[in-house]
Structure formats: structure tokens, C-alpha cells
Amino acid sequence: MELTAESIVFLIMSAITLGGGLLVVSARNLFHAGLYLMVSLLGVAGLFVLLSAPFLAGVQVVVYIGAIAILIILAIMLTPSVTQLPAIFNRQWAFNLALAAFFFVLLVSVVSPIMGELGVDAWNADFTQKNPADVPADSIVNLGKDLVDPDKYMLPFEVASVLLMAALIGAVLLVSPDKAKADEGGED
Amino acid sequence: MNLNEWIFIGLFFALGWALPATPIVLGKILAPKRPNQVKQQTYECGVEMVGSPWTQFRAQYYIFALVFLVFDVELVFLFPWALAYNQLGLFALFEMTVFIFLLVVALVYTWRKGALRWS
């Protein structure tokens, strides 16, 4: 890999993503693990920028870092004890290792044939050397058109709205005010 | 990918790290260290600390975060739609109205159930 500006940024962003992920799983404090998750997600946003997908990078920051990571942290704060986990490894570590290995193999086996079709040598490729003309400048406009196109993604688009509604109503049902009062802990 | 457009964001990124990191590192190097029990207390607006801050928080925080998340995701759908708005017909407007209506139903439900009231 030649050391261009893009490949340097790629290496930095990969380091942020992987380093953050490593800290997530090794943190003794669940709350800190949630914060490290944000670092890892920020690295992924940088990788999206390198892939000429600024919209996805924005979504990554706004939704994943701004909302989902916050939701995870708040969920952690609901648990009675978040600090001083007794051990880094839990009892399911072997199962989790197998699961992670399975997904790694799955990803590689899905992605490498695509790269073969494109004539890319996966191990020596310069992923950042992409012609800007390959990505249409108005790709977000096209996304907007396809989202509401009855022949394309209209149904998933409306189903997404039903899903969001169900998520909100379900959460309110689970944490109804009387229930919240019952398990009110120390706060503020 | 034309990275030049992103140099400014990179600069802000670097500056955003450097600005808080510099005083922290400088303080570590320059400040004299004579700690005692009072000095090492967590500073919280001069109020004396009572107990551990690592307590269980109430579940209502979660509802607020979830309401925020739902409308955050709505924004992700609204943005491409709004960019393509000039090239879309009346039907697209109707579709988005249905989309937003369903979310408003969820919001009204949350509101009426009193989940947004801080009790």
C-alpha cells in the first residue's frame, strides 16, 4: 500500500475503529465501554467519508454516536452496578469468540467474490484509489427518489415508520410512570 | 474521493482534541502535586458529595433518549426526501405525511401516557 494522504487517513481511522472496539471489550467499567463505543463508531464515520459516502458518515455521527450510543449508555446507567466488573472474560467467552470468528469468515466470504468480480486484488488493493466520477454527486437525491418510489422502497419506507412507532409505544408501555416510581433509585 | 473538502473537518477534529488535551497535559506537567483528602474530592459546584455517583438511574431517562432516537431516525429519512422534493410528485408528499403521521401518533401516545412528564 502506497502512503498517500488517503491511505494515511484510512490507517488512522482504522486504528480509531479497532482501538475503540478493543477498549470496549476490555474496559472494566461498563459506562466507559459505552464511551469507547462512540470512539469506535467515529472511526467508522471516517471510513464512510473515505468511501465517498458523506451522507452515511453524517448518519453515523447523528444517529449512532448521537442517539444509539447515548441510549446504550443510559441503559447501562439503569443497571444497578456498572463499575468494577470482576473479570474481563465472562463465562460465554468461548461461544462469543466462535460467533465473532463465524461473522468474520462470513464477511470475508461475501466480500471477496465481489472484489474478484471487480478485478481487485484484495490483499494489495488501494481501496482509496476510486474515481470520484464513480459516485454520482446527487446520490442522496437519488436515494430520496427511490425511498418514495412505489416500485422501489416505498413499502420498507412506510414499514420503518411503523417500526419506529412500535418501538416508542412498546418502551412507554414497559416503563409506565407507576412502574418507574416503584423502582426509583437515587438520581440527580 | 476528494479529500480536500474534508481538510477543514479534519482540522476541527484535530483542534477539538488539542484544545482540551493541552491544558490537561500542561496541568499534569506544571502543577505542583500536594494532594490531600479534601483536594481530591470530586468537584461539583462546591456542593459536598454524598455517596457514590455510580447509582442506578431511573428508567425515565431511557424514554427521553428513545423519543430522541426515533425522531433522529426520522430525520435520516426526511433529509434525502427533502433534497429530492423538487423532483417528486404529490404522491411522495402524501407518503411522507403518512410517515410523519405515524410518528406523531407515537409521540401523542407517549405524551398522553405521561411518560414525558418528569415525576
PDB file of C-alpha atoms in Angstrom:
ATOM      1  CA  MET A   1       0.000   0.000   0.000  1.00  0.00           C
ATOM      2  CA  GLU A   2       1.432   3.299  -1.087  1.00  0.00           C
ATOM      3  CA  LEU A   3       1.392   6.016   1.526  1.00  0.00           C
ATOM      4  CA  THR A   4      -0.885   8.626   0.021  1.00  0.00           C
ATOM      5  CA  ALA A   5      -2.897  11.128   2.057  1.00  0.00           C
ATOM      6  CA  GLU A   6      -5.940   8.868   1.692  1.00  0.00           C
ATOM      7  CA  SER A   7      -4.163   5.754   2.914  1.00  0.00           C
ATOM      8  CA  ILE A   8      -2.804   7.649   5.935  1.00  0.00           C
ATOM      9  CA  VAL A   9      -6.326   8.793   6.812  1.00  0.00           C
ATOM     10  CA  PHE A  10      -7.523   5.223   6.239  1.00  0.00           C
ATOM     11  CA  LEU A  11      -4.896   3.873   8.634  1.00  0.00           C
ATOM     12  CA  ILE A  12      -5.768   6.473  11.292  1.00  0.00           C
ATOM     13  CA  MET A  13      -9.493   5.776  11.001  1.00  0.00           C
ATOM     14  CA  SER A  14      -8.933   2.003  11.099  1.00  0.00           C
ATOM     15  CA  ALA A  15      -6.785   2.426  14.194  1.00  0.00           C
ATOM     16  CA  ILE A  16      -9.511   4.529  15.862  1.00  0.00           C
ATOM     17  CA  THR A  17     -12.192   1.952  14.954  1.00  0.00           C
ATOM     18  CA  LEU A  18     -10.230  -1.115  16.044  1.00  0.00           C
ATOM     19  CA  GLY A  19      -8.663   0.538  19.086  1.00  0.00           C
ATOM     20  CA  GLY A  20     -12.050   1.771  20.255  1.00  0.00           C
ATOM     21  CA  GLY A  21     -13.533  -1.676  19.762  1.00  0.00           C
ATOM     22  CA  LEU A  22     -10.704  -3.277  21.720  1.00  0.00           C
ATOM     23  CA  LEU A  23     -11.222  -0.826  24.586  1.00  0.00           C
ATOM     24  CA  VAL A  24     -14.975  -1.564  24.567  1.00  0.00           C
ATOM     25  CA  VAL A  25     -14.413  -5.251  25.239  1.00  0.00           C
ATOM     26  CA  SER A  26     -11.526  -4.780  27.682  1.00  0.00           C
ATOM     27  CA  ALA A  27     -12.994  -1.971  29.825  1.00  0.00           C
ATOM     28  CA  ARG A  28     -13.723  -2.969  33.408  1.00  0.00           C
ATOM     29  CA  ASN A  29     -16.345  -0.245  33.699  1.00  0.00           C
ATOM     30  CA  LEU A  30     -19.420  -0.750  31.502  1.00  0.00           C
ATOM     31  CA  PHE A  31     -20.003   3.008  31.376  1.00  0.00           C
ATOM     32  CA  HIS A  32     -16.507   3.573  29.969  1.00  0.00           C
ATOM     33  CA  ALA A  33     -17.125   0.759  27.479  1.00  0.00           C
ATOM     34  CA  GLY A  34     -20.115   2.751  26.221  1.00  0.00           C
ATOM     35  CA  LEU A  35     -17.937   5.828  25.743  1.00  0.00           C
ATOM     36  CA  TYR A  36     -15.275   3.821  23.904  1.00  0.00           C
ATOM     37  CA  LEU A  37     -18.030   2.535  21.616  1.00  0.00           C
ATOM     38  CA  MET A  38     -18.539   6.159  20.498  1.00  0.00           C
ATOM     39  CA  VAL A  39     -14.834   6.404  19.589  1.00  0.00           C
ATOM     40  CA  SER A  40     -15.098   3.243  17.531  1.00  0.00           C
ATOM     41  CA  LEU A  41     -18.225   4.497  15.737  1.00  0.00           C
ATOM     42  CA  LEU A  42     -16.476   7.796  14.960  1.00  0.00           C
ATOM     43  CA  GLY A  43     -13.730   5.837  13.195  1.00  0.00           C
ATOM     44  CA  VAL A  44     -16.404   4.097  11.101  1.00  0.00           C
ATOM     45  CA  ALA A  45     -17.789   7.534  10.157  1.00  0.00           C
ATOM     46  CA  GLY A  46     -14.313   8.474   8.925  1.00  0.00           C
ATOM     47  CA  LEU A  47     -14.190   5.293   6.829  1.00  0.00           C
ATOM     48  CA  PHE A  48     -17.536   6.243   5.259  1.00  0.00           C
ATOM     49  CA  VAL A  49     -16.032   9.613   4.286  1.00  0.00           C
ATOM     50  CA  LEU A  50     -13.146   7.793   2.588  1.00  0.00           C
ATOM     51  CA  LEU A  51     -15.661   5.669   0.688  1.00  0.00           C
ATOM     52  CA  SER A  52     -17.274   8.824  -0.747  1.00  0.00           C
ATOM     53  CA  ALA A  53     -20.413   8.343   1.334  1.00  0.00           C
ATOM     54  CA  PRO A  54     -20.719  11.641   3.257  1.00  0.00           C
ATOM     55  CA  PHE A  55     -24.431  11.087   3.942  1.00  0.00           C
ATOM     56  CA  LEU A  56     -23.722   7.762   5.633  1.00  0.00           C
ATOM     57  CA  ALA A  57     -20.909   9.435   7.591  1.00  0.00           C
ATOM     58  CA  GLY A  58     -23.379  12.078   8.788  1.00  0.00           C
ATOM     59  CA  VAL A  59     -25.940   9.426   9.701  1.00  0.00           C
ATOM     60  CA  GLN A  60     -23.237   7.530  11.559  1.00  0.00           C
ATOM     61  CA  VAL A  61     -22.445  10.590  13.673  1.00  0.00           C
ATOM     62  CA  VAL A  62     -26.011  11.825  14.181  1.00  0.00           C
ATOM     63  CA  VAL A  63     -27.778   8.503  14.754  1.00  0.00           C
ATOM     64  CA  TYR A  64     -25.140   6.070  16.012  1.00  0.00           C
ATOM     65  CA  ILE A  65     -22.971   8.391  18.093  1.00  0.00           C
ATOM     66  CA  GLY A  66     -25.637  10.982  18.895  1.00  0.00           C
ATOM     67  CA  ALA A  67     -28.536   8.693  19.714  1.00  0.00           C
ATOM     68  CA  ILE A  68     -27.825   4.959  19.843  1.00  0.00           C
ATOM     69  CA  ALA A  69     -24.624   5.207  21.872  1.00  0.00           C
ATOM     70  CA  ILE A  70     -26.403   7.596  24.255  1.00  0.00           C
ATOM     71  CA  LEU A  71     -29.270   5.090  24.514  1.00  0.00           C
ATOM     72  CA  ILE A  72     -26.793   2.323  25.320  1.00  0.00           C
ATOM     73  CA  ILE A  73     -25.114   4.490  27.976  1.00  0.00           C
ATOM     74  CA  LEU A  74     -28.481   5.338  29.543  1.00  0.00           C
ATOM     75  CA  ALA A  75     -29.391   1.641  29.514  1.00  0.00           C
ATOM     76  CA  ILE A  76     -26.093   0.938  31.305  1.00  0.00           C
ATOM     77  CA  MET A  77     -26.955   3.622  33.884  1.00  0.00           C
ATOM     78  CA  LEU A  78     -30.223   1.799  34.613  1.00  0.00           C
ATOM     79  CA  THR A  79     -28.350  -1.265  35.769  1.00  0.00           C
ATOM     80  CA  PRO A  80     -27.551  -1.354  39.495  1.00  0.00           C
ATOM     81  CA  SER A  81     -23.816  -1.953  39.219  1.00  0.00           C
ATOM     82  CA  VAL A  82     -21.688  -0.810  36.316  1.00  0.00           C
ATOM     83  CA  THR A  83     -18.223  -0.467  37.781  1.00  0.00           C
ATOM     84  CA  GLN A  84     -15.570  -2.945  38.824  1.00  0.00           C
ATOM     85  CA  LEU A  85     -16.539  -5.890  36.713  1.00  0.00           C
ATOM     86  CA  PRO A  86     -14.747  -8.774  38.415  1.00  0.00           C
ATOM     87  CA  ALA A  87     -13.173 -10.139  35.234  1.00  0.00           C
ATOM     88  CA  ILE A  88     -12.604  -9.115  31.628  1.00  0.00           C
ATOM     89  CA  PHE A  89     -13.696 -12.508  30.358  1.00  0.00           C
ATOM     90  CA  ASN A  90     -17.164 -13.770  31.142  1.00  0.00           C
ATOM     91  CA  ARG A  91     -18.329 -17.354  31.081  1.00  0.00           C
ATOM     92  CA  GLN A  92     -19.517 -17.208  27.470  1.00  0.00           C
ATOM     93  CA  TRP A  93     -16.193 -16.041  26.043  1.00  0.00           C
ATOM     94  CA  ALA A  94     -15.623 -19.226  24.010  1.00  0.00           C
ATOM     95  CA  PHE A  95     -19.082 -19.006  22.467  1.00  0.00           C
ATOM     96  CA  ASN A  96     -18.599 -15.304  21.700  1.00  0.00           C
ATOM     97  CA  LEU A  97     -15.200 -15.971  20.138  1.00  0.00           C
ATOM     98  CA  ALA A  98     -16.759 -18.614  17.889  1.00  0.00           C
ATOM     99  CA  LEU A  99     -19.573 -16.207  16.958  1.00  0.00           C
ATOM    100  CA  ALA A 100     -17.127 -13.395  16.105  1.00  0.00           C
ATOM    101  CA  ALA A 101     -14.983 -15.797  14.056  1.00  0.00           C
ATOM    102  CA  PHE A 102     -18.103 -17.006  12.222  1.00  0.00           C
ATOM    103  CA  PHE A 103     -19.102 -13.458  11.280  1.00  0.00           C
ATOM    104  CA  PHE A 104     -15.535 -12.665  10.195  1.00  0.00           C
ATOM    105  CA  VAL A 105     -15.482 -15.678   7.870  1.00  0.00           C
ATOM    106  CA  LEU A 106     -18.968 -14.787   6.624  1.00  0.00           C
ATOM    107  CA  LEU A 107     -17.929 -11.199   5.826  1.00  0.00           C
ATOM    108  CA  VAL A 108     -14.752 -12.253   4.044  1.00  0.00           C
ATOM    109  CA  SER A 109     -16.575 -14.907   2.017  1.00  0.00           C
ATOM    110  CA  VAL A 110     -19.249 -12.391   0.984  1.00  0.00           C
ATOM    111  CA  VAL A 111     -16.931  -9.516   0.161  1.00  0.00           C
ATOM    112  CA  SER A 112     -14.047 -11.305  -1.563  1.00  0.00           C
ATOM    113  CA  PRO A 113     -16.112 -12.675  -4.528  1.00  0.00           C
ATOM    114  CA  ILE A 114     -17.414  -9.128  -5.134  1.00  0.00           C
ATOM    115  CA  MET A 115     -13.847  -7.838  -5.168  1.00  0.00           C
ATOM    116  CA  GLY A 116     -12.910 -10.696  -7.501  1.00  0.00           C
ATOM    117  CA  GLU A 117     -15.673  -9.612  -9.897  1.00  0.00           C
ATOM    118  CA  LEU A 118     -14.353  -6.068  -9.814  1.00  0.00           C
ATOM    119  CA  GLY A 119     -10.862  -7.388 -10.536  1.00  0.00           C
ATOM    120  CA  VAL A 120      -9.466  -6.141  -7.247  1.00  0.00           C
ATOM    121  CA  ASP A 121      -6.656  -7.995  -5.563  1.00  0.00           C
ATOM    122  CA  ALA A 122      -7.995  -7.910  -2.008  1.00  0.00           C
ATOM    123  CA  TRP A 123      -4.655  -8.001  -0.199  1.00  0.00           C
ATOM    124  CA  ASN A 124      -2.778  -5.421  -2.236  1.00  0.00           C
ATOM    125  CA  ALA A 125      -5.591  -3.130  -3.299  1.00  0.00           C
ATOM    126  CA  ASP A 126      -5.543   0.596  -2.772  1.00  0.00           C
ATOM    127  CA  PHE A 127      -9.158   0.941  -1.689  1.00  0.00           C
ATOM    128  CA  THR A 128      -8.988   4.694  -1.648  1.00  0.00           C
ATOM    129  CA  GLN A 129      -7.996   4.991  -5.288  1.00  0.00           C
ATOM    130  CA  LYS A 130     -11.529   5.412  -6.505  1.00  0.00           C
ATOM    131  CA  ASN A 131     -12.533   7.654  -9.335  1.00  0.00           C
ATOM    132  CA  PRO A 132     -14.812  10.376  -7.898  1.00  0.00           C
ATOM    133  CA  ALA A 133     -16.893  10.074 -11.071  1.00  0.00           C
ATOM    134  CA  ASP A 134     -17.939   6.579  -9.945  1.00  0.00           C
ATOM    135  CA  VAL A 135     -20.143   8.089  -7.264  1.00  0.00           C
ATOM    136  CA  PRO A 136     -22.800  10.407  -8.654  1.00  0.00           C
ATOM    137  CA  ALA A 137     -22.794  13.784  -6.954  1.00  0.00           C
ATOM    138  CA  ASP A 138     -26.569  13.649  -6.474  1.00  0.00           C
ATOM    139  CA  SER A 139     -26.639  10.166  -4.955  1.00  0.00           C
ATOM    140  CA  ILE A 140     -28.573  11.476  -1.935  1.00  0.00           C
ATOM    141  CA  VAL A 141     -31.222  12.932  -4.262  1.00  0.00           C
ATOM    142  CA  ASN A 142     -31.463   9.526  -5.947  1.00  0.00           C
ATOM    143  CA  LEU A 143     -31.834   7.924  -2.530  1.00  0.00           C
ATOM    144  CA  GLY A 144     -34.671  10.321  -1.749  1.00  0.00           C
ATOM    145  CA  LYS A 145     -36.394   9.476  -5.041  1.00  0.00           C
ATOM    146  CA  ASP A 146     -36.014   5.722  -4.568  1.00  0.00           C
ATOM    147  CA  LEU A 147     -37.306   5.874  -0.991  1.00  0.00           C
ATOM    148  CA  VAL A 148     -40.739   7.101  -2.056  1.00  0.00           C
ATOM    149  CA  ASP A 149     -40.837   5.292  -5.416  1.00  0.00           C
ATOM    150  CA  PRO A 150     -43.731   2.742  -5.299  1.00  0.00           C
ATOM    151  CA  ASP A 151     -41.667   0.386  -7.489  1.00  0.00           C
ATOM    152  CA  LYS A 152     -38.660   0.520  -5.209  1.00  0.00           C
ATOM    153  CA  TYR A 153     -38.554   1.177  -1.471  1.00  0.00           C
ATOM    154  CA  MET A 154     -41.930   2.734  -0.687  1.00  0.00           C
ATOM    155  CA  LEU A 155     -43.130  -0.206   1.427  1.00  0.00           C
ATOM    156  CA  PRO A 156     -39.949  -0.583   3.518  1.00  0.00           C
ATOM    157  CA  PHE A 157     -40.009   3.195   3.990  1.00  0.00           C
ATOM    158  CA  GLU A 158     -43.520   3.156   5.469  1.00  0.00           C
ATOM    159  CA  VAL A 159     -42.819  -0.032   7.444  1.00  0.00           C
ATOM    160  CA  ALA A 160     -39.846   1.784   9.008  1.00  0.00           C
ATOM    161  CA  SER A 161     -42.274   4.371  10.336  1.00  0.00           C
ATOM    162  CA  VAL A 162     -44.487   1.640  11.837  1.00  0.00           C
ATOM    163  CA  LEU A 163     -41.385   0.064  13.394  1.00  0.00           C
ATOM    164  CA  LEU A 164     -40.359   3.371  14.997  1.00  0.00           C
ATOM    165  CA  MET A 165     -43.895   3.861  16.303  1.00  0.00           C
ATOM    166  CA  ALA A 166     -43.955   0.344  17.757  1.00  0.00           C
ATOM    167  CA  ALA A 167     -40.564   0.887  19.408  1.00  0.00           C
ATOM    168  CA  LEU A 168     -41.710   4.067  21.124  1.00  0.00           C
ATOM    169  CA  ILE A 169     -45.098   2.727  22.268  1.00  0.00           C
ATOM    170  CA  GLY A 170     -43.504  -0.521  23.451  1.00  0.00           C
ATOM    171  CA  ALA A 171     -40.922   1.354  25.514  1.00  0.00           C
ATOM    172  CA  VAL A 172     -43.591   3.584  27.080  1.00  0.00           C
ATOM    173  CA  LEU A 173     -45.650   0.507  27.979  1.00  0.00           C
ATOM    174  CA  LEU A 174     -42.618  -1.142  29.604  1.00  0.00           C
ATOM    175  CA  VAL A 175     -41.654   1.966  31.573  1.00  0.00           C
ATOM    176  CA  SER A 176     -45.068   3.295  32.521  1.00  0.00           C
ATOM    177  CA  PRO A 177     -44.960   6.055  35.185  1.00  0.00           C
ATOM    178  CA  ASP A 178     -46.285   3.853  38.008  1.00  0.00           C
ATOM    179  CA  LYS A 179     -43.592   1.322  37.323  1.00  0.00           C
ATOM    180  CA  ALA A 180     -40.876   3.966  37.176  1.00  0.00           C
ATOM    181  CA  LYS A 181     -41.987   5.269  40.552  1.00  0.00           C
ATOM    182  CA  ALA A 182     -41.724   1.800  42.060  1.00  0.00           C
ATOM    183  CA  ASP A 183     -38.087   1.252  41.110  1.00  0.00           C
ATOM    184  CA  GLU A 184     -36.982   4.826  41.580  1.00  0.00           C
ATOM    185  CA  GLY A 185     -33.353   4.840  42.546  1.00  0.00           C
ATOM    186  CA  GLY A 186     -31.043   7.581  43.640  1.00  0.00           C
ATOM    187  CA  GLU A 187     -30.633  10.170  40.917  1.00  0.00           C
ATOM    188  CA  ASP A 188     -29.661  13.764  40.183  1.00  0.00           C
TER     189      ASP A 188
ATOM    190  CA  MET B   1     -12.680  10.885  -3.090  1.00  0.00           C
ATOM    191  CA  ASN B   2     -11.629  14.476  -2.991  1.00  0.00           C
ATOM    192  CA  LEU B   3     -10.197  14.764   0.484  1.00  0.00           C
ATOM    193  CA  ASN B   4      -9.509  18.473   0.184  1.00  0.00           C
ATOM    194  CA  GLU B   5     -13.110  19.294   1.053  1.00  0.00           C
ATOM    195  CA  TRP B   6     -12.667  17.352   4.271  1.00  0.00           C
ATOM    196  CA  ILE B   7      -9.457  19.020   5.377  1.00  0.00           C
ATOM    197  CA  PHE B   8     -11.423  21.599   7.358  1.00  0.00           C
ATOM    198  CA  ILE B   9     -13.346  18.886   9.189  1.00  0.00           C
ATOM    199  CA  GLY B  10     -10.019  17.175   9.846  1.00  0.00           C
ATOM    200  CA  LEU B  11      -8.661  20.457  11.216  1.00  0.00           C
ATOM    201  CA  PHE B  12     -11.656  20.856  13.516  1.00  0.00           C
ATOM    202  CA  PHE B  13     -11.217  17.239  14.603  1.00  0.00           C
ATOM    203  CA  ALA B  14      -7.567  17.819  15.480  1.00  0.00           C
ATOM    204  CA  LEU B  15      -8.325  21.150  17.150  1.00  0.00           C
ATOM    205  CA  GLY B  16     -11.197  19.610  19.090  1.00  0.00           C
ATOM    206  CA  TRP B  17      -8.790  17.059  20.565  1.00  0.00           C
ATOM    207  CA  ALA B  18      -5.939  19.510  21.089  1.00  0.00           C
ATOM    208  CA  LEU B  19      -7.866  22.260  22.892  1.00  0.00           C
ATOM    209  CA  PRO B  20      -8.985  20.181  25.900  1.00  0.00           C
ATOM    210  CA  ALA B  21      -5.881  17.958  25.839  1.00  0.00           C
ATOM    211  CA  THR B  22      -3.367  20.824  26.073  1.00  0.00           C
ATOM    212  CA  PRO B  23      -4.443  22.249  29.456  1.00  0.00           C
ATOM    213  CA  ILE B  24      -4.842  18.758  30.897  1.00  0.00           C
ATOM    214  CA  VAL B  25      -1.332  17.717  29.833  1.00  0.00           C
ATOM    215  CA  LEU B  26       0.148  21.102  30.822  1.00  0.00           C
ATOM    216  CA  GLY B  27      -1.533  20.828  34.206  1.00  0.00           C
ATOM    217  CA  LYS B  28      -0.060  17.375  34.721  1.00  0.00           C
ATOM    218  CA  ILE B  29       3.425  18.687  33.894  1.00  0.00           C
ATOM    219  CA  LEU B  30       3.405  22.120  35.528  1.00  0.00           C
ATOM    220  CA  ALA B  31       1.103  21.876  38.544  1.00  0.00           C
ATOM    221  CA  PRO B  32       2.629  21.143  41.951  1.00  0.00           C
ATOM    222  CA  LYS B  33       1.164  17.981  43.451  1.00  0.00           C
ATOM    223  CA  ARG B  34       0.383  18.085  47.168  1.00  0.00           C
ATOM    224  CA  PRO B  35      -2.827  16.088  47.371  1.00  0.00           C
ATOM    225  CA  ASN B  36      -4.939  15.725  50.475  1.00  0.00           C
ATOM    226  CA  GLN B  37      -8.326  14.212  51.060  1.00  0.00           C
ATOM    227  CA  VAL B  38     -10.297  17.420  50.592  1.00  0.00           C
ATOM    228  CA  LYS B  39      -8.477  18.382  47.408  1.00  0.00           C
ATOM    229  CA  GLN B  40      -9.069  15.010  45.812  1.00  0.00           C
ATOM    230  CA  GLN B  41     -12.830  15.155  46.178  1.00  0.00           C
ATOM    231  CA  THR B  42     -14.828  15.370  43.000  1.00  0.00           C
ATOM    232  CA  TYR B  43     -15.703  18.996  42.358  1.00  0.00           C
ATOM    233  CA  GLU B  44     -19.409  19.505  41.837  1.00  0.00           C
ATOM    234  CA  CYS B  45     -20.203  23.225  42.036  1.00  0.00           C
ATOM    235  CA  GLY B  46     -18.950  23.369  45.617  1.00  0.00           C
ATOM    236  CA  VAL B  47     -21.628  21.010  46.872  1.00  0.00           C
ATOM    237  CA  GLU B  48     -20.330  18.319  49.184  1.00  0.00           C
ATOM    238  CA  MET B  49     -20.504  14.854  47.649  1.00  0.00           C
ATOM    239  CA  VAL B  50     -22.854  12.346  49.248  1.00  0.00           C
ATOM    240  CA  GLY B  51     -22.386   8.678  48.460  1.00  0.00           C
ATOM    241  CA  SER B  52     -21.210   7.195  45.198  1.00  0.00           C
ATOM    242  CA  PRO B  53     -22.237   8.661  41.847  1.00  0.00           C
ATOM    243  CA  TRP B  54     -22.432   5.138  40.408  1.00  0.00           C
ATOM    244  CA  THR B  55     -26.025   4.534  41.402  1.00  0.00           C
ATOM    245  CA  GLN B  56     -28.919   3.169  39.462  1.00  0.00           C
ATOM    246  CA  PHE B  57     -30.639   5.877  37.434  1.00  0.00           C
ATOM    247  CA  ARG B  58     -34.344   5.898  36.840  1.00  0.00           C
ATOM    248  CA  ALA B  59     -35.824   4.357  33.725  1.00  0.00           C
ATOM    249  CA  GLN B  60     -37.386   7.616  32.564  1.00  0.00           C
ATOM    250  CA  TYR B  61     -34.065   8.798  31.127  1.00  0.00           C
ATOM    251  CA  TYR B  62     -34.307   5.889  28.738  1.00  0.00           C
ATOM    252  CA  ILE B  63     -37.697   7.030  27.418  1.00  0.00           C
ATOM    253  CA  PHE B  64     -36.345  10.509  26.676  1.00  0.00           C
ATOM    254  CA  ALA B  65     -33.380   9.016  24.826  1.00  0.00           C
ATOM    255  CA  LEU B  66     -35.678   6.700  22.894  1.00  0.00           C
ATOM    256  CA  VAL B  67     -38.012   9.529  21.834  1.00  0.00           C
ATOM    257  CA  PHE B  68     -34.926  11.410  20.669  1.00  0.00           C
ATOM    258  CA  LEU B  69     -33.660   8.370  18.761  1.00  0.00           C
ATOM    259  CA  VAL B  70     -36.998   7.881  16.983  1.00  0.00           C
ATOM    260  CA  PHE B  71     -37.059  11.445  15.705  1.00  0.00           C
ATOM    261  CA  ASP B  72     -33.347  11.289  14.893  1.00  0.00           C
ATOM    262  CA  VAL B  73     -34.020   8.343  12.600  1.00  0.00           C
ATOM    263  CA  GLU B  74     -36.973  10.232  11.124  1.00  0.00           C
ATOM    264  CA  LEU B  75     -34.508  12.988  10.190  1.00  0.00           C
ATOM    265  CA  VAL B  76     -32.392  10.457   8.300  1.00  0.00           C
ATOM    266  CA  PHE B  77     -35.437   9.603   6.175  1.00  0.00           C
ATOM    267  CA  LEU B  78     -36.571  13.210   5.814  1.00  0.00           C
ATOM    268  CA  PHE B  79     -33.225  14.522   4.583  1.00  0.00           C
ATOM    269  CA  PRO B  80     -32.928  12.642   1.246  1.00  0.00           C
ATOM    270  CA  TRP B  81     -36.645  13.148   0.678  1.00  0.00           C
ATOM    271  CA  ALA B  82     -36.304  16.886   1.190  1.00  0.00           C
ATOM    272  CA  LEU B  83     -33.324  17.062  -1.197  1.00  0.00           C
ATOM    273  CA  ALA B  84     -35.297  15.259  -3.899  1.00  0.00           C
ATOM    274  CA  TYR B  85     -38.504  17.170  -3.146  1.00  0.00           C
ATOM    275  CA  ASN B  86     -38.424  19.328  -6.303  1.00  0.00           C
ATOM    276  CA  GLN B  87     -38.349  16.223  -8.489  1.00  0.00           C
ATOM    277  CA  LEU B  88     -41.091  14.337  -6.687  1.00  0.00           C
ATOM    278  CA  GLY B  89     -44.830  14.332  -7.245  1.00  0.00           C
ATOM    279  CA  LEU B  90     -47.765  14.869  -4.920  1.00  0.00           C
ATOM    280  CA  PHE B  91     -47.777  11.160  -4.043  1.00  0.00           C
ATOM    281  CA  ALA B  92     -44.354  11.489  -2.380  1.00  0.00           C
ATOM    282  CA  LEU B  93     -45.720  14.283  -0.205  1.00  0.00           C
ATOM    283  CA  PHE B  94     -48.615  12.005   0.768  1.00  0.00           C
ATOM    284  CA  GLU B  95     -46.201   9.182   1.619  1.00  0.00           C
ATOM    285  CA  MET B  96     -44.130  11.436   3.845  1.00  0.00           C
ATOM    286  CA  THR B  97     -47.298  12.720   5.503  1.00  0.00           C
ATOM    287  CA  VAL B  98     -48.257   9.133   6.376  1.00  0.00           C
ATOM    288  CA  PHE B  99     -44.721   8.516   7.658  1.00  0.00           C
ATOM    289  CA  ILE B 100     -44.749  11.588   9.892  1.00  0.00           C
ATOM    290  CA  PHE B 101     -48.362  10.972  10.979  1.00  0.00           C
ATOM    291  CA  LEU B 102     -47.460   7.537  12.358  1.00  0.00           C
ATOM    292  CA  LEU B 103     -44.598   9.054  14.341  1.00  0.00           C
ATOM    293  CA  VAL B 104     -46.850  11.824  15.637  1.00  0.00           C
ATOM    294  CA  VAL B 105     -49.290   9.118  16.800  1.00  0.00           C
ATOM    295  CA  ALA B 106     -46.440   7.563  18.776  1.00  0.00           C
ATOM    296  CA  LEU B 107     -45.466  10.950  20.213  1.00  0.00           C
ATOM    297  CA  VAL B 108     -49.057  11.774  21.211  1.00  0.00           C
ATOM    298  CA  TYR B 109     -49.359   8.339  22.847  1.00  0.00           C
ATOM    299  CA  THR B 110     -46.153   8.933  24.806  1.00  0.00           C
ATOM    300  CA  TRP B 111     -47.358  12.381  25.798  1.00  0.00           C
ATOM    301  CA  ARG B 112     -50.838  11.270  26.860  1.00  0.00           C
ATOM    302  CA  LYS B 113     -49.407   8.400  28.888  1.00  0.00           C
ATOM    303  CA  GLY B 114     -47.470  10.995  30.863  1.00  0.00           C
ATOM    304  CA  ALA B 115     -44.108   9.444  30.028  1.00  0.00           C
ATOM    305  CA  LEU B 116     -42.698  12.865  29.119  1.00  0.00           C
ATOM    306  CA  ARG B 117     -43.692  14.368  32.471  1.00  0.00           C
ATOM    307  CA  TRP B 118     -40.873  14.345  34.985  1.00  0.00           C
ATOM    308  CA  SER B 119     -42.309  12.773  38.098  1.00  0.00           C
TER     309      SER B 119
END
